[in-house]
Amino acid sequence: MACLSPSQLQKFQQDGFLVLEGFLSAEECVAMQQRIGEIVAEMDVPLHCRTEFSTQEEEQLRAQGS
């Protein structure tokens, strides 16, 4: 198993995330996205537990009422 280099570890500690180019192939990303979509579609979440998040200011104001 590969470990992070000191510079990668420092970057993670500085930014709180780390981009690992080439960690997954394009095909693996597509397969993962499809599986995530399947999992979400199969979820049975009660209405009172559902939340909607938006980064659009107008949508936020409409949802929050102010």
N, CA, C and O of each residue as an XYZ file, in Angstrom:
264
protein
N       0.846     -1.185      0.000
C       0.000      0.000      0.000
C       0.887      1.243      0.000
O       1.829      1.347      0.785
N       0.576      2.169     -0.878
C       1.368      3.391     -0.970
C       0.991      4.346      0.155
O      -0.158      4.401      0.593
N       1.969      5.078      0.599
C       1.738      6.078      1.655
C       1.844      7.469      1.047
O       2.375      7.653     -0.048
N       1.329      8.433      1.780
C       1.439      9.814      1.338
C       2.862     10.308      1.531
O       3.541      9.950      2.494
N       3.292     11.133      0.599
C       4.600     11.765      0.741
C       4.477     12.867      1.789
O       3.370     13.306      2.099
N       5.595     13.312      2.329
C       5.536     14.420      3.296
C       4.846     15.662      2.723
O       4.112     16.345      3.436
N       5.079     15.955      1.440
C       4.439     17.141      0.849
C       2.931     16.930      0.694
O       2.160     17.875      0.859
N       2.499     15.701      0.379
C       1.064     15.417      0.287
C       0.412     15.542      1.660
O      -0.671     16.112      1.792
N       1.069     15.012      2.665
C       0.539     15.091      4.021
C       0.432     16.545      4.467
O      -0.564     16.934      5.076
N       1.434     17.338      4.174
C       1.413     18.759      4.524
C       0.277     19.471      3.799
O      -0.421     20.295      4.390
N       0.090     19.155      2.518
C      -0.983     19.775      1.731
C      -2.340     19.409      2.329
O      -3.222     20.262      2.426
N      -2.515     18.141      2.734
C      -3.765     17.719      3.353
C      -3.993     18.459      4.661
O      -5.099     18.935      4.919
N      -2.971     18.561      5.479
C      -3.104     19.243      6.760
C      -3.402     20.726      6.571
O      -4.119     21.326      7.373
N      -2.856     21.313      5.521
C      -3.063     22.727      5.227
C      -4.473     22.983      4.689
O      -5.136     23.926      5.121
N      -4.936     22.146      3.744
C      -6.185     22.403      3.031
C      -7.372     21.599      3.547
O      -8.520     21.979      3.316
N      -7.114     20.502      4.236
C      -8.198     19.650      4.715
C      -8.679     18.652      3.678
O      -9.622     17.903      3.934
N      -8.054     18.628      2.525
C      -8.366     17.638      1.484
C      -7.117     17.468      0.623
O      -6.191     18.277      0.680
N      -7.110     16.411     -0.168
C      -5.960     16.152     -1.025
C      -6.458     15.582     -2.343
O      -7.234     14.627     -2.353
N      -6.025     16.153     -3.438
C      -6.373     15.645     -4.762
C      -5.307     14.624     -5.151
O      -4.116     14.931     -5.198
N      -5.761     13.411     -5.425
C      -4.847     12.344     -5.837
C      -5.126     12.028     -7.300
O      -5.960     11.180     -7.617
N      -4.422     12.718     -8.183
C      -4.608     12.520     -9.621
C      -4.325     11.064     -9.977
O      -3.328     10.490     -9.539
N      -5.211     10.478    -10.772
C      -5.006      9.108    -11.244
C      -5.317      8.045    -10.207
O      -5.021      6.871    -10.433
N      -5.904      8.417     -9.074
C      -6.221      7.441     -8.024
C      -7.193      6.397     -8.542
O      -7.048      5.208     -8.257
N      -8.191      6.843     -9.307
C      -9.139      5.942     -9.958
C      -9.129      6.231    -11.451
O      -8.904      7.365    -11.874
N      -9.374      5.198    -12.241
C      -9.467      5.396    -13.684
C     -10.815      6.027    -14.010
O     -11.712      6.054    -13.168
N     -10.955      6.530    -15.221
C     -12.219      7.114    -15.653
C     -13.334      6.073    -15.573
O     -14.459      6.392    -15.188
N     -13.022      4.839    -15.935
C     -14.016      3.762    -15.884
C     -14.440      3.474    -14.445
O     -15.619      3.237    -14.182
N     -13.500      3.494    -13.526
C     -13.827      3.272    -12.113
C     -14.702      4.399    -11.570
O     -15.606      4.153    -10.771
N     -14.440      5.624    -11.998
C     -15.261      6.770    -11.563
C     -16.690      6.621    -12.066
O     -17.640      6.846    -11.316
N     -16.846      6.242    -13.336
C     -18.186      6.055    -13.899
C     -18.916      4.942    -13.159
O     -20.087      5.094    -12.813
N     -18.233      3.824    -12.914
C     -18.850      2.708    -12.193
C     -19.264      3.125    -10.792
O     -20.336      2.743    -10.323
N     -18.430      3.902    -10.123
C     -18.748      4.364     -8.775
C     -19.943      5.315     -8.801
O     -20.825      5.213     -7.949
N     -19.988      6.237     -9.762
C     -21.119      7.152     -9.881
C     -22.415      6.387    -10.131
O     -23.454      6.715     -9.558
N     -22.352      5.370    -10.983
C     -23.547      4.578    -11.268
C     -24.014      3.838    -10.023
O     -25.210      3.803     -9.731
N     -23.078      3.246     -9.288
C     -23.453      2.508     -8.083
C     -24.025      3.446     -7.022
O     -24.994      3.098     -6.348
N     -23.440      4.618     -6.872
C     -23.965      5.601     -5.918
C     -25.393      5.975     -6.305
O     -26.263      6.082     -5.441
N     -25.637      6.174     -7.607
C     -26.979      6.480     -8.085
C     -27.960      5.370     -7.748
O     -29.095      5.641     -7.357
N     -27.532      4.119     -7.896
C     -28.383      2.978     -7.560
C     -28.704      2.964     -6.070
O     -29.853      2.756     -5.681
N     -27.700      3.183     -5.247
C     -27.891      3.173     -3.792
C     -28.877      4.267     -3.386
O     -29.781      4.025     -2.586
N     -28.705      5.457     -3.932
C     -29.588      6.574     -3.594
C     -31.011      6.283     -4.067
O     -31.972      6.564     -3.350
N     -31.150      5.725     -5.265
C     -32.481      5.422     -5.796
C     -33.200      4.373     -4.951
O     -34.428      4.387     -4.861
N     -32.448      3.467     -4.335
C     -33.026      2.403     -3.522
C     -33.329      2.836     -2.088
O     -33.980      2.102     -1.344
N     -32.867      4.006     -1.702
C     -33.069      4.459     -0.331
C     -34.532      4.791     -0.075
O     -35.214      5.344     -0.937
N     -35.002      4.452      1.105
C     -36.363      4.780      1.512
C     -36.254      5.710      2.719
O     -36.271      5.270      3.869
N     -36.143      6.993      2.429
C     -35.950      7.991      3.475
C     -37.298      8.643      3.788
O     -37.939      9.191      2.890
N     -37.734      8.591      5.044
C     -39.004      9.239      5.400
C     -38.970     10.735      5.075
O     -37.918     11.370      5.149
N     -40.123     11.286      4.719
C     -40.199     12.698      4.330
C     -39.632     13.633      5.382
O     -38.976     14.618      5.045
N     -39.879     13.332      6.677
C     -39.415     14.245      7.724
C     -37.893     14.222      7.881
O     -37.336     15.072      8.575
N     -37.228     13.279      7.259
C     -35.764     13.197      7.346
C     -35.060     13.779      6.118
O     -33.832     13.863      6.081
N     -35.821     14.169      5.143
C     -35.225     14.667      3.894
C     -34.863     16.140      4.022
O     -35.636     16.940      4.548
N     -33.693     16.478      3.538
C     -33.256     17.865      3.505
C     -32.803     18.181      2.093
O     -32.327     17.308      1.368
N     -32.953     19.405      1.724
C     -32.516     19.834      0.403
C     -31.508     20.949      0.599
O     -31.749     21.892      1.353
N     -30.392     20.840     -0.075
C     -29.339     21.835      0.036
C     -29.104     22.450     -1.329
O     -29.062     21.745     -2.337
N     -28.953     23.740     -1.360
C     -28.679     24.437     -2.604
C     -27.635     25.514     -2.353
O     -27.585     26.118     -1.282
N     -26.814     25.739     -3.352
C     -25.832     26.819     -3.256
C     -26.322     28.066     -3.985
O     -25.607     29.065     -4.067
N     -27.545     28.005     -4.513
C     -28.121     29.149     -5.205
C     -28.812     30.044     -4.186
O     -29.705     29.590     -3.471
N     -28.417     31.291     -4.113
C     -28.923     32.213     -3.086
C     -30.444     32.339     -3.121
O     -31.086     32.334     -2.071
N     -31.030     32.451     -4.314
C     -32.484     32.595     -4.408
C     -33.194     31.376     -3.840
O     -34.208     31.507     -3.153
N     -32.666     30.193     -4.125
C     -33.270     28.972     -3.608
C     -33.124     28.905     -2.074
O     -34.039     28.469     -1.375
N     -31.995     29.330     -1.578
C     -31.786     29.344     -0.125
C     -32.780     30.280      0.536
O     -33.390     29.920      1.543
N     -32.951     31.465     -0.005
C     -33.886     32.436      0.590
C     -35.310     31.903      0.561
O     -36.059     32.066      1.525
N     -35.686     31.268     -0.545
C     -37.026     30.710     -0.657
C     -37.226     29.578      0.354
O     -38.286     29.494      0.975
N     -36.239     28.714      0.527
C     -36.341     27.587      1.448
C     -36.317     28.048      2.892
O     -37.000     27.466      3.736
N     -35.537     29.092      3.197
C     -35.382     29.552      4.575
C     -36.421     30.600      4.950
O     -36.622     30.874      6.133
N     -37.066     31.175      3.983
C     -38.122     32.135      4.254
C     -37.651     33.534      4.597
O     -38.453     34.351      5.050
N     -36.390     33.835      4.398
C     -35.921     35.200      4.640
C     -34.676     35.481      3.831
O     -34.131     36.583      3.901
